[in-house]
Backbone as JSON, one array per atom type, in Angstrom:
{
  "sequence": "MSVKQITAFLENKAGRLLEVTEILSQNGVDLRAINIAETADYGLLRIIAKDSDKAEKVLKDEGVICTATPVIAVAVSDRPGGLNGMLKILAKENIDVNYMYSIFGHIGGLAYMILQVSDTENAKKVLIENGIGIAGAGDLGIN",
  "N": [[-15.14, -87.94, 23.8], [-16.16, -89.45, 26.76], [-18.52, -89.28, 29.48], [-18.84, -90.06, 32.89], [-21.56, -91.73, 34.13], [-23.59, -92.36, 36.93], [-25.69, -94.92, 37.92], [-28.18, -95.63, 40.09], [-29.99, -98.12, 41.81], [-33.1, -98.02, 43.14], [-35.44, -98.71, 45.73], [-38.9, -98.59, 45.13], [-40.31, -96.56, 46.9], [-41.79, -94.18, 49.12], [-39.71, -91.52, 50.06], [-37.25, -92.73, 49.58], [-35.66, -91.65, 47.51], [-35.05, -89.22, 48.68], [-33.44, -90.14, 50.79], [-31.17, -91.03, 49.4], [-30.29, -88.68, 48.08], [-29.71, -87.25, 50.33], [-27.53, -88.66, 51.38], [-25.65, -88.12, 49.36], [-25.53, -85.33, 49.53], [-24.63, -84.9, 52.2], [-22.08, -85.8, 51.91], [-20.86, -84.0, 50.31], [-21.23, -84.15, 47.52], [-21.64, -82.81, 44.41], [-24.2, -82.35, 42.18], [-24.65, -82.5, 38.64], [-26.46, -83.32, 36.76], [-29.6, -85.04, 36.72], [-31.73, -87.84, 36.55], [-34.7, -89.66, 36.71], [-36.16, -92.78, 36.43], [-38.82, -95.14, 36.46], [-40.12, -98.32, 37.52], [-42.62, -100.73, 38.39], [-41.6, -101.86, 40.74], [-39.06, -100.79, 41.38], [-36.83, -97.94, 41.13], [-34.78, -96.16, 38.81], [-32.13, -94.2, 39.3], [-30.36, -91.85, 37.71], [-27.36, -90.15, 37.58], [-25.17, -87.4, 36.94], [-22.31, -86.32, 38.3], [-20.25, -83.78, 39.79], [-17.94, -84.94, 40.73], [-17.81, -87.95, 39.85], [-16.6, -90.37, 40.56], [-16.33, -90.14, 43.33], [-19.05, -89.9, 44.02], [-20.0, -92.44, 43.27], [-18.5, -94.1, 45.01], [-19.32, -93.19, 47.58], [-22.07, -93.82, 47.51], [-21.97, -96.63, 47.2], [-20.59, -97.32, 49.54], [-22.59, -96.81, 51.36], [-24.3, -98.82, 50.9], [-25.93, -98.66, 48.67], [-27.04, -99.96, 45.69], [-25.33, -99.61, 42.76], [-24.16, -98.66, 39.49], [-21.61, -97.77, 37.1], [-21.63, -96.01, 34.05], [-20.49, -95.24, 30.82], [-21.41, -92.31, 29.15], [-22.4, -89.95, 26.63], [-22.04, -86.44, 26.39], [-23.71, -84.05, 24.71], [-23.49, -81.07, 22.93], [-26.0, -78.95, 22.05], [-27.59, -76.52, 20.0], [-29.21, -73.98, 21.75], [-32.04, -73.44, 20.94], [-35.2, -73.4, 19.16], [-35.57, -76.49, 17.55], [-32.92, -77.25, 17.79], [-32.27, -79.64, 19.24], [-33.69, -81.47, 17.68], [-32.29, -81.42, 15.24], [-29.84, -82.64, 15.92], [-30.74, -85.2, 16.63], [-31.69, -86.1, 14.17], [-29.31, -86.51, 12.77], [-28.2, -88.71, 14.14], [-30.22, -90.61, 13.68], [-30.09, -90.88, 10.91], [-27.75, -92.31, 10.68], [-28.49, -94.67, 11.78], [-28.26, -94.95, 14.56], [-29.26, -95.84, 17.65], [-30.95, -94.12, 20.23], [-30.9, -94.87, 23.43], [-31.66, -93.77, 25.88], [-32.15, -90.42, 27.12], [-31.37, -87.31, 28.62], [-31.42, -83.99, 30.0], [-28.78, -81.77, 31.02], [-28.19, -79.73, 33.93], [-29.0, -76.33, 33.46], [-27.54, -74.07, 30.97], [-24.78, -73.26, 28.83], [-23.16, -70.59, 27.38], [-25.1, -70.26, 25.3], [-25.59, -72.83, 24.59], [-27.26, -75.88, 25.07], [-26.96, -78.81, 27.0], [-27.13, -82.24, 26.45], [-27.48, -85.47, 27.81], [-26.65, -88.54, 26.55], [-27.3, -91.97, 26.06], [-26.32, -94.32, 23.94], [-26.6, -96.75, 21.22], [-24.21, -97.16, 19.88], [-21.56, -95.79, 20.9], [-18.99, -94.75, 20.08], [-19.28, -94.44, 17.27], [-21.45, -92.69, 17.26], [-20.32, -90.38, 18.46], [-18.4, -89.78, 16.52], [-19.95, -89.27, 14.13], [-21.53, -87.16, 14.98], [-19.65, -85.13, 15.55], [-18.54, -84.86, 12.98], [-20.68, -83.65, 11.79], [-20.79, -81.17, 12.87], [-21.7, -81.0, 15.5], [-21.06, -80.46, 18.82], [-19.16, -82.35, 21.2], [-19.22, -82.59, 24.56], [-16.74, -82.29, 27.05], [-15.47, -83.32, 30.28], [-14.45, -80.98, 31.49], [-15.93, -78.99, 30.18], [-18.36, -79.32, 31.35], [-17.94, -78.84, 33.97], [-17.05, -80.87, 35.64], [-15.14, -83.46, 37.33]],
  "CA": [[-14.92, -88.1, 25.21], [-17.33, -89.91, 27.5], [-18.74, -88.8, 30.83], [-19.25, -91.17, 33.76], [-22.88, -91.62, 34.74], [-23.87, -93.32, 37.99], [-27.07, -95.36, 37.99], [-28.49, -96.27, 41.37], [-31.24, -98.85, 41.83], [-33.78, -97.61, 44.37], [-36.76, -99.26, 45.99], [-39.95, -97.66, 44.76], [-41.07, -96.22, 48.1], [-41.69, -92.78, 49.51], [-38.56, -91.13, 50.87], [-35.98, -93.37, 49.19], [-34.87, -90.68, 46.75], [-34.55, -88.29, 49.68], [-32.33, -90.8, 51.5], [-29.98, -91.06, 48.53], [-29.78, -87.31, 47.91], [-29.15, -86.86, 51.63], [-26.18, -89.28, 51.42], [-24.79, -87.35, 48.45], [-25.4, -83.99, 50.09], [-23.79, -84.94, 53.4], [-20.71, -86.1, 51.51], [-20.36, -82.93, 49.44], [-21.29, -84.5, 46.1], [-22.35, -81.79, 43.66], [-24.84, -82.95, 41.0], [-24.74, -81.71, 37.42], [-27.67, -83.76, 36.06], [-30.3, -86.11, 37.41], [-32.86, -88.4, 35.82], [-35.31, -90.76, 37.45], [-37.1, -93.62, 35.7], [-39.36, -96.08, 37.44], [-40.95, -99.47, 37.19], [-43.52, -100.97, 39.52], [-40.89, -102.28, 41.95], [-37.85, -100.04, 41.68], [-36.53, -96.79, 40.3], [-33.41, -95.98, 38.34], [-31.66, -92.83, 39.49], [-29.16, -91.61, 36.92], [-26.78, -88.85, 37.93], [-23.85, -86.94, 36.55], [-21.83, -85.54, 39.43], [-18.98, -83.07, 39.59], [-16.93, -85.98, 40.97], [-18.58, -89.2, 39.75], [-15.93, -91.43, 41.33], [-16.72, -89.94, 44.72], [-20.47, -90.23, 44.13], [-20.13, -93.9, 43.22], [-17.94, -94.67, 46.25], [-20.19, -92.81, 48.69], [-23.3, -94.61, 47.43], [-21.66, -98.04, 47.48], [-20.26, -97.42, 50.97], [-23.85, -96.75, 52.1], [-25.11, -99.98, 50.54], [-26.78, -98.4, 47.52], [-26.6, -100.7, 44.5], [-25.17, -98.67, 41.66], [-23.2, -98.99, 38.44], [-21.1, -96.65, 36.32], [-21.82, -96.2, 32.62], [-20.05, -94.1, 30.01], [-22.42, -91.66, 28.31], [-21.83, -88.79, 25.94], [-22.72, -85.16, 26.59], [-23.74, -83.42, 23.4], [-23.87, -79.66, 22.95], [-26.94, -78.6, 20.98], [-27.96, -75.11, 20.01], [-30.34, -73.73, 22.63], [-33.04, -72.76, 20.12], [-36.13, -74.39, 18.62], [-35.01, -77.35, 16.51], [-31.54, -77.65, 18.07], [-32.26, -81.06, 19.59], [-34.18, -82.22, 16.53], [-31.21, -81.56, 14.25], [-28.88, -83.64, 16.4], [-31.37, -86.52, 16.56], [-31.74, -86.47, 12.74], [-27.99, -87.02, 12.41], [-28.08, -90.06, 14.69], [-31.17, -91.49, 12.99], [-29.56, -91.12, 9.56], [-26.7, -93.32, 10.83], [-29.1, -95.82, 12.46], [-27.77, -95.02, 15.94], [-30.39, -95.78, 18.58], [-30.82, -93.42, 21.5], [-31.55, -95.71, 24.44], [-32.3, -92.78, 26.73], [-31.53, -89.1, 27.03], [-31.87, -86.3, 29.55], [-30.62, -82.77, 29.91], [-27.94, -81.39, 32.15], [-28.68, -78.48, 34.53], [-28.59, -75.06, 32.87], [-26.88, -74.04, 29.66], [-23.56, -72.47, 28.85], [-22.82, -69.95, 26.12], [-26.1, -70.5, 24.27], [-25.69, -74.26, 24.27], [-27.86, -76.78, 26.04], [-26.24, -80.08, 26.98], [-27.95, -83.42, 26.6], [-26.77, -86.7, 28.12], [-27.17, -89.6, 25.69], [-26.77, -93.33, 26.09], [-26.66, -94.76, 22.59], [-26.22, -98.11, 20.88], [-22.83, -97.19, 19.39], [-21.0, -94.54, 21.42], [-17.89, -94.23, 19.26], [-19.82, -93.99, 15.99], [-22.27, -91.5, 17.52], [-19.41, -89.24, 18.64], [-17.77, -89.5, 15.22], [-20.87, -88.64, 13.18], [-21.97, -85.86, 15.5], [-18.55, -84.19, 15.32], [-18.48, -84.63, 11.53], [-21.82, -82.82, 11.41], [-20.71, -79.89, 13.57], [-22.3, -81.06, 16.83], [-19.98, -80.59, 19.81], [-19.19, -83.34, 22.26], [-18.69, -81.92, 25.73], [-15.87, -83.03, 27.93], [-15.68, -83.07, 31.7], [-14.19, -79.57, 31.78], [-17.05, -78.18, 29.68], [-19.51, -79.51, 32.25], [-17.54, -78.53, 35.33], [-16.92, -82.1, 36.42], [-13.78, -84.02, 37.38]],
  "C": [[-16.23, -88.52, 25.86], [-17.34, -89.29, 28.89], [-19.23, -89.99, 31.63], [-20.59, -90.86, 34.41], [-23.01, -92.7, 35.8], [-25.36, -93.63, 37.96], [-27.26, -96.11, 39.29], [-29.87, -96.92, 41.26], [-31.91, -98.6, 43.18], [-35.12, -98.33, 44.5], [-37.79, -98.18, 45.67], [-40.84, -97.4, 45.98], [-40.81, -94.77, 48.47], [-40.47, -92.55, 50.38], [-37.24, -91.73, 50.45], [-35.09, -92.42, 48.4], [-34.27, -89.65, 47.71], [-33.35, -88.87, 50.43], [-31.04, -90.75, 50.67], [-29.43, -89.65, 48.32], [-29.19, -86.78, 49.21], [-27.72, -87.41, 51.77], [-25.22, -88.45, 50.56], [-24.51, -85.96, 49.02], [-24.44, -83.97, 51.28], [-22.32, -85.2, 53.07], [-20.16, -85.11, 50.49], [-20.35, -83.27, 47.97], [-22.2, -83.5, 45.4], [-22.89, -82.41, 42.38], [-24.87, -81.97, 39.84], [-25.99, -82.07, 36.62], [-28.27, -84.9, 36.85], [-31.49, -86.54, 36.55], [-33.39, -89.56, 36.63], [-36.3, -91.47, 36.53], [-37.61, -94.65, 36.69], [-40.06, -97.25, 36.78], [-41.85, -99.67, 38.4], [-42.76, -101.22, 40.82], [-39.69, -101.44, 42.33], [-37.72, -98.85, 40.74], [-35.07, -96.8, 39.9], [-33.08, -94.5, 38.47], [-30.36, -92.7, 38.72], [-28.66, -90.22, 37.26], [-25.45, -88.65, 37.22], [-23.42, -86.03, 37.7], [-20.54, -84.82, 39.06], [-17.82, -84.04, 39.78], [-17.67, -87.32, 41.02], [-17.93, -90.35, 40.49], [-16.32, -91.35, 42.8], [-18.18, -90.32, 44.92], [-20.68, -91.74, 44.16], [-19.65, -94.53, 44.52], [-18.86, -94.41, 47.44], [-21.46, -93.67, 48.69], [-23.04, -96.08, 47.76], [-21.32, -98.25, 48.95], [-21.51, -97.43, 51.84], [-24.8, -97.88, 51.71], [-26.07, -99.76, 49.39], [-26.21, -99.17, 46.32], [-26.52, -99.72, 43.34], [-24.1, -99.17, 40.69], [-22.75, -97.7, 37.76], [-21.21, -96.99, 34.84], [-21.24, -95.01, 31.88], [-21.21, -93.6, 29.15], [-21.74, -90.5, 27.6], [-22.69, -87.56, 26.24], [-22.59, -84.39, 25.28], [-24.22, -81.98, 23.55], [-24.79, -79.38, 21.76], [-27.29, -77.12, 21.12], [-29.23, -74.94, 20.84], [-31.35, -72.84, 21.9], [-34.03, -73.81, 19.63], [-35.49, -75.18, 17.48], [-33.59, -77.81, 16.78], [-31.43, -79.14, 18.38], [-32.67, -81.91, 18.4], [-33.09, -82.44, 15.49], [-30.19, -82.6, 14.65], [-29.47, -85.05, 16.28], [-31.48, -87.01, 15.11], [-30.42, -87.08, 12.3], [-27.83, -88.45, 12.9], [-29.0, -91.03, 13.97], [-30.68, -91.85, 11.6], [-28.49, -92.22, 9.59], [-27.18, -94.57, 11.55], [-28.53, -96.04, 13.86], [-28.96, -94.81, 16.86], [-30.02, -94.95, 19.8], [-31.6, -94.24, 22.51], [-32.27, -94.87, 25.48], [-31.52, -91.5, 26.66], [-32.15, -88.22, 28.11], [-30.95, -85.1, 29.48], [-29.82, -82.55, 31.18], [-28.45, -80.04, 32.68], [-28.12, -77.28, 33.78], [-28.06, -75.17, 31.46], [-25.73, -73.05, 29.72], [-23.33, -71.88, 27.46], [-23.81, -70.22, 25.0], [-26.24, -71.95, 23.86], [-26.36, -74.99, 25.42], [-27.12, -78.11, 25.92], [-27.19, -81.22, 27.28], [-27.04, -84.61, 26.92], [-27.44, -87.8, 27.31], [-26.52, -90.93, 26.03], [-27.26, -93.95, 24.8], [-26.14, -96.17, 22.33], [-24.77, -98.23, 20.44], [-22.17, -95.86, 19.73], [-19.95, -93.95, 20.5], [-18.39, -93.71, 17.92], [-20.67, -92.74, 16.18], [-21.38, -90.27, 17.67], [-18.83, -88.81, 17.3], [-18.73, -88.75, 14.3], [-21.38, -87.3, 13.69], [-20.89, -84.8, 15.26], [-18.44, -83.84, 13.85], [-19.58, -83.68, 11.05], [-21.9, -81.53, 12.22], [-21.38, -79.85, 14.93], [-21.18, -81.32, 17.82], [-20.23, -81.68, 20.81], [-18.51, -82.67, 23.46], [-17.79, -82.84, 26.53], [-16.17, -82.66, 29.37], [-15.49, -81.6, 32.04], [-15.31, -78.65, 31.31], [-18.23, -78.2, 30.64], [-19.19, -79.2, 33.7], [-17.48, -79.75, 36.23], [-15.5, -82.61, 36.36], [-13.69, -85.24, 36.49]]
}
């Protein structure tokens, strides 16, 4: 199962992130994960929201350039080496991790990582075969 991630393109200037989080806040959008990457001219704000469809609509209605991307949420053991073991499985199958970030908090001793990989379906398959859980929307408290 994939999770919908929203990526917003933001000007690299003071206060722009605040403007976007204010838009989301005023419209009741609850965030589950957030990641910010930057270049010299712009930033990439990646979010997982409780209601990603609403988050995308709200941002677009306010003129924020954004796209939706399917990503996978992987449950890893919340202990030293938990992440490393999952990454070894993907590397063994030559699946590139394009980027990764964690989701807020952990549930039942599991930490959740958001992955965007070169081959989503194969990544899900090999992780499941190797005992690594793939989280669904319900596991993450999102719609």
